[in-house]
Short mmCIF file of C-alpha atoms and ligand atoms in Angstrom, two decimals:
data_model
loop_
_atom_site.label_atom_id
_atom_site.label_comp_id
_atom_site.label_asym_id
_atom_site.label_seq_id
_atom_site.Cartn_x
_atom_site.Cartn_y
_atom_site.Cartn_z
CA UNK A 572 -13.19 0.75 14.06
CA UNK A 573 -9.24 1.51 14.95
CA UNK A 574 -7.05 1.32 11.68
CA UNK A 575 -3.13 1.73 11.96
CA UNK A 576 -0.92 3.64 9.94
CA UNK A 577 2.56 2.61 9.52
CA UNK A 578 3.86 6.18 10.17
CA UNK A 579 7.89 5.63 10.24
CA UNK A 580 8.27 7.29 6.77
CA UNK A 581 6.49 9.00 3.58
CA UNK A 582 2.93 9.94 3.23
CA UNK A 583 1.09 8.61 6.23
CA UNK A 584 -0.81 11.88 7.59
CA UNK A 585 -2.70 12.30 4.35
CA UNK A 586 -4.06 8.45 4.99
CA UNK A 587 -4.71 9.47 8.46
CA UNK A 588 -6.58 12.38 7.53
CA UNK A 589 -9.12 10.75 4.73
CA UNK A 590 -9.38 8.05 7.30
CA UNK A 591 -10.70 10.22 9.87
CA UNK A 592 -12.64 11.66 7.38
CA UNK A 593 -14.67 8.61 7.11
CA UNK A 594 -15.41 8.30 10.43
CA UNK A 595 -12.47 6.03 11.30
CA UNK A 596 -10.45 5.93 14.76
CA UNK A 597 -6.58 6.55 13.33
CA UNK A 598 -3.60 5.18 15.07
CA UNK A 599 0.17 5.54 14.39
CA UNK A 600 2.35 2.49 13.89
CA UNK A 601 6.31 4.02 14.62
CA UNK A 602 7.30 1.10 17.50
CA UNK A 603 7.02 -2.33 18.60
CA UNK A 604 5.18 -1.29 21.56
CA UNK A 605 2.23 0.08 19.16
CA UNK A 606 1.41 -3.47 18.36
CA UNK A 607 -0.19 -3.57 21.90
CA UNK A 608 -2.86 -1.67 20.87
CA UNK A 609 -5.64 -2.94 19.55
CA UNK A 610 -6.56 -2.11 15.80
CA UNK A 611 -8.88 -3.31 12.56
CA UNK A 612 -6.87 -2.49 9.68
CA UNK A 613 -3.42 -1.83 8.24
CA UNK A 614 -2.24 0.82 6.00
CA UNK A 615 1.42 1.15 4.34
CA UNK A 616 1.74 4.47 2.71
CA UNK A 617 3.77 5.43 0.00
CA UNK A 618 7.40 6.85 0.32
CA UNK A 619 10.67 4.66 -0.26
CA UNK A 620 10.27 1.39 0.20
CA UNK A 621 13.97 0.51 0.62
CA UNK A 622 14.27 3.00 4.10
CA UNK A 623 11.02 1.82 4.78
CA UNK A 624 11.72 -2.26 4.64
CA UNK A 625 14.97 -1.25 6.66
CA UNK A 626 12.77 0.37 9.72
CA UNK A 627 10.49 -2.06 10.08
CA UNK A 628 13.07 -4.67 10.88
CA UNK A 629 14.94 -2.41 12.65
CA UNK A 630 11.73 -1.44 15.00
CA UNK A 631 10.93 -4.93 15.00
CA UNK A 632 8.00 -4.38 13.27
CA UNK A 633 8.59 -6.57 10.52
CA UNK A 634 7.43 -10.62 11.36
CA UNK A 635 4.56 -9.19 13.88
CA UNK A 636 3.34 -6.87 10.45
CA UNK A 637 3.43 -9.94 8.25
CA UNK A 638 2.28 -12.23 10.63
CA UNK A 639 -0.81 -10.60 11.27
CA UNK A 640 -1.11 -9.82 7.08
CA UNK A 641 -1.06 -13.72 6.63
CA UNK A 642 -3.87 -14.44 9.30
CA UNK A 643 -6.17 -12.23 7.15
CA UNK A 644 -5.81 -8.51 8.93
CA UNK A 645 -7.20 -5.72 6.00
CA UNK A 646 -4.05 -4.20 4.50
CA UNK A 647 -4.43 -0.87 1.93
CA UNK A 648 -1.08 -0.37 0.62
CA UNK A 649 0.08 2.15 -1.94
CA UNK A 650 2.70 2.62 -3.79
CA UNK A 651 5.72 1.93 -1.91
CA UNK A 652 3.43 -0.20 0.04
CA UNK A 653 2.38 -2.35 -2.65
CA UNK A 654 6.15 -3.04 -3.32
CA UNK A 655 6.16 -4.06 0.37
CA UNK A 656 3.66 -6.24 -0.44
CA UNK A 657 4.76 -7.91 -3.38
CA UNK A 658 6.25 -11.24 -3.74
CA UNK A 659 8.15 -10.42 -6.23
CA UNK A 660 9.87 -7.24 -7.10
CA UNK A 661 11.09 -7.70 -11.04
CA UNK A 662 14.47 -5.03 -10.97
CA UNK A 663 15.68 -5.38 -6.99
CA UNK A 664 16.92 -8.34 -5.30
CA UNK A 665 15.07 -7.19 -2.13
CA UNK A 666 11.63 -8.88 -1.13
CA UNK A 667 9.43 -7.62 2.03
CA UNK A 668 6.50 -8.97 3.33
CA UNK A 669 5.62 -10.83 0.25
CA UNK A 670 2.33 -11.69 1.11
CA UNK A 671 0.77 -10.37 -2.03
CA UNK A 672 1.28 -12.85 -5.42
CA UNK A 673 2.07 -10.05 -7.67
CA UNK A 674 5.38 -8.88 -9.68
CA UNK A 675 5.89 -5.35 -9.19
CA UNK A 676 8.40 -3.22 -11.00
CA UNK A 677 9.95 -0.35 -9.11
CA UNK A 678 10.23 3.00 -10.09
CA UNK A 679 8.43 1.40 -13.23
CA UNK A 680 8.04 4.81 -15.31
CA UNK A 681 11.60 5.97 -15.49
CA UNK A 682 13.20 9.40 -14.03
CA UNK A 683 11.25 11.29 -16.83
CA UNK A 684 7.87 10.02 -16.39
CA UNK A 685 8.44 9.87 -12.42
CA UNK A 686 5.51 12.17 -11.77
CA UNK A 687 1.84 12.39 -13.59
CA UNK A 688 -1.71 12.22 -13.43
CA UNK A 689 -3.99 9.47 -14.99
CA UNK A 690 -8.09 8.98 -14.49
CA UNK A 691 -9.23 5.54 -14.90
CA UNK A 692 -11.62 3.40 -13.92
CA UNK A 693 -11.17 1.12 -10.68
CA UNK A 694 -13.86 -2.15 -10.65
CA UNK A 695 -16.29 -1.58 -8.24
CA UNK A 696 -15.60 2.32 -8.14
CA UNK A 697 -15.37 4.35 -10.95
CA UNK A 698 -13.56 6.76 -12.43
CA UNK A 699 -10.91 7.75 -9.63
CA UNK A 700 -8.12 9.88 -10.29
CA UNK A 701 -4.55 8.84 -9.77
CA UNK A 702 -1.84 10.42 -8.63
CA UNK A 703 1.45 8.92 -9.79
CA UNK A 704 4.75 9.52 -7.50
CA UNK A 705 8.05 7.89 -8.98
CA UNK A 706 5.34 4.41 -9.05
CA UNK A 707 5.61 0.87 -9.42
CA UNK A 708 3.18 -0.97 -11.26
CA UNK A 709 2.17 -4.65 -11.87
CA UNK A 710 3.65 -6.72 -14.17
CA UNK A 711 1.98 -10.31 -13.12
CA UNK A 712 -0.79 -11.37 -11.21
CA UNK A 713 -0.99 -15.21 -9.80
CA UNK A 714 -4.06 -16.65 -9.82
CA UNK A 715 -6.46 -15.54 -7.27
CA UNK A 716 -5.65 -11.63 -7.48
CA UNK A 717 -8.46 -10.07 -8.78
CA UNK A 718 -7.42 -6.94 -11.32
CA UNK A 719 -9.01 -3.50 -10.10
CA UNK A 720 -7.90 -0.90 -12.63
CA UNK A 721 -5.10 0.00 -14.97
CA UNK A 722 -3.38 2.33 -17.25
CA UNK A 723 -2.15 1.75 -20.67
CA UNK A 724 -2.35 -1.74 -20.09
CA UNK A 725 -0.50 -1.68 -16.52
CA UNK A 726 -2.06 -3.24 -13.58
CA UNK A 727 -2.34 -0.19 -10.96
CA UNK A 728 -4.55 -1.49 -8.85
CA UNK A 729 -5.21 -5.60 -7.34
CA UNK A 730 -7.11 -6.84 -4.01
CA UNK A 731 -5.98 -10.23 -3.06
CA UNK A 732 -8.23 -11.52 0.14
CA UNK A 733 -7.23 -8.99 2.59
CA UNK A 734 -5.13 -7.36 0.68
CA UNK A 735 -5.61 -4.25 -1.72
CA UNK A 736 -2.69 -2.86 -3.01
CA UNK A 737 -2.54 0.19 -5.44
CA UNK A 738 0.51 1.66 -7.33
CA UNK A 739 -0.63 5.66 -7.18
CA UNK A 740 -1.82 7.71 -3.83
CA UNK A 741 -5.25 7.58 -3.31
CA UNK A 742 -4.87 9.70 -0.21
CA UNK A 743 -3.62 12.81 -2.51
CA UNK A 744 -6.87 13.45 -4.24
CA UNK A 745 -9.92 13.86 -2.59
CA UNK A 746 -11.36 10.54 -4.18
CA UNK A 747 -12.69 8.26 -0.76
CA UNK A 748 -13.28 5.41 -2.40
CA UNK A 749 -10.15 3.43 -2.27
CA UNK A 750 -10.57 3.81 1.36
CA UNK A 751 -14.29 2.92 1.75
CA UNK A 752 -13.71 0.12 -0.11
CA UNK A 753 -10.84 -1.01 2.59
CA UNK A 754 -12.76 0.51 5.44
CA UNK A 755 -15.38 -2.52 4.39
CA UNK A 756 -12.95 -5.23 3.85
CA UNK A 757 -12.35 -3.96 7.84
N1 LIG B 505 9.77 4.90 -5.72
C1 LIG B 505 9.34 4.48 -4.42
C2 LIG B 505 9.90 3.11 -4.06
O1 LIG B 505 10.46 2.46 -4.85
C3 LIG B 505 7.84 4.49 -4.31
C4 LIG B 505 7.32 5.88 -4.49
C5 LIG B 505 6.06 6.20 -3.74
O2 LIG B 505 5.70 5.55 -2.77
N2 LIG B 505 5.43 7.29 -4.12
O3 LIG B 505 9.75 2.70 -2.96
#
């Protein structure tokens, strides 16, 4: 099994790594060309989703990404991946792939608050501890999204078909099973 990491920006090597980990094959996603190559699965990794949404239409990455999202390829996103995601995005006018039914607030825990630490459970999982990095979270679900986990009553975590997007960075903390659970989707 071949997953790709969208590696233009942010915290793609730590996916790569746990990936590998798991006995994944691990490909980089930076150019058009990539797309040639054969692969299973999709990851978007947290870092800025602004720069990010700009290079991926600049590398024309963008409609062959979404495309193949819509026909059902495995995505995990976090973080500023699930804002790439999202169909809507409650405080910027920008929308990305928008392939996930979902309202996501940016930057949702103010300056202060940018960075902490939270264990809760995800369905399916268990406990898993999460690693919050200036994070959105969820603010409305439509009505196939299934809920995965939350904290203080904010949706942190949804899977949508082929889609499982989480708000905090399960590559930053040891924890595989995010990624075994997207490894199986694959
Ligand atoms: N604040 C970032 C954004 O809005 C997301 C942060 C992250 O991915 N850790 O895109």
């Amino acid at each position: 099994m071949k997953i790709a990491v969208l590696a233009v920006q942010g915290a793609f090597q730590e996916h790569e790594r746990m990936l590998e980990s798991l006995g994944s094959e691990v490909m980089e996603l930076r150019k058009a060309e990539d797309l040639a190559e054969d692969f299973d699965g999709l990851v978007l990794p947290g870092g800025e989703s602004t720069v990010q949404g700009k290079l991926l239409r600049e590398l024309d990455l963008f409609d062959p990404l979404r495309r193949r999202i819509e026909e059902g390829m495995p995505v995990l996103a976090t973080c500023a991946g699930l804002i790439l995601l999202a169909e809507r995005i409650s405080n910027d006018r920008e929308r990305y792939f928008a392939t996930l039914p979902v309202t996501v607030r940016r930057n949702a825990y103010g300056r202060q608050l940018g960075s902490f630490f939270a264990e809760e459970v995800v369905k399916g999982i268990g406990r898993f501890p999460m690693e919050f990095i200036r994070a959105p979270y969820i603010e409305q679900t439509g009505g196939d999204v299934e809920v995965l986990g939350a904290v203080e009553g904010n949706i942190v975590a949804v899977q949508y078909r082929n889609q499982i997007g989480v708000a905090f960075h399960p590559e930053l903390t040891g924890h595989e099973g995010i990624h075994r659970k997207f490894l199986e989707l694959c």
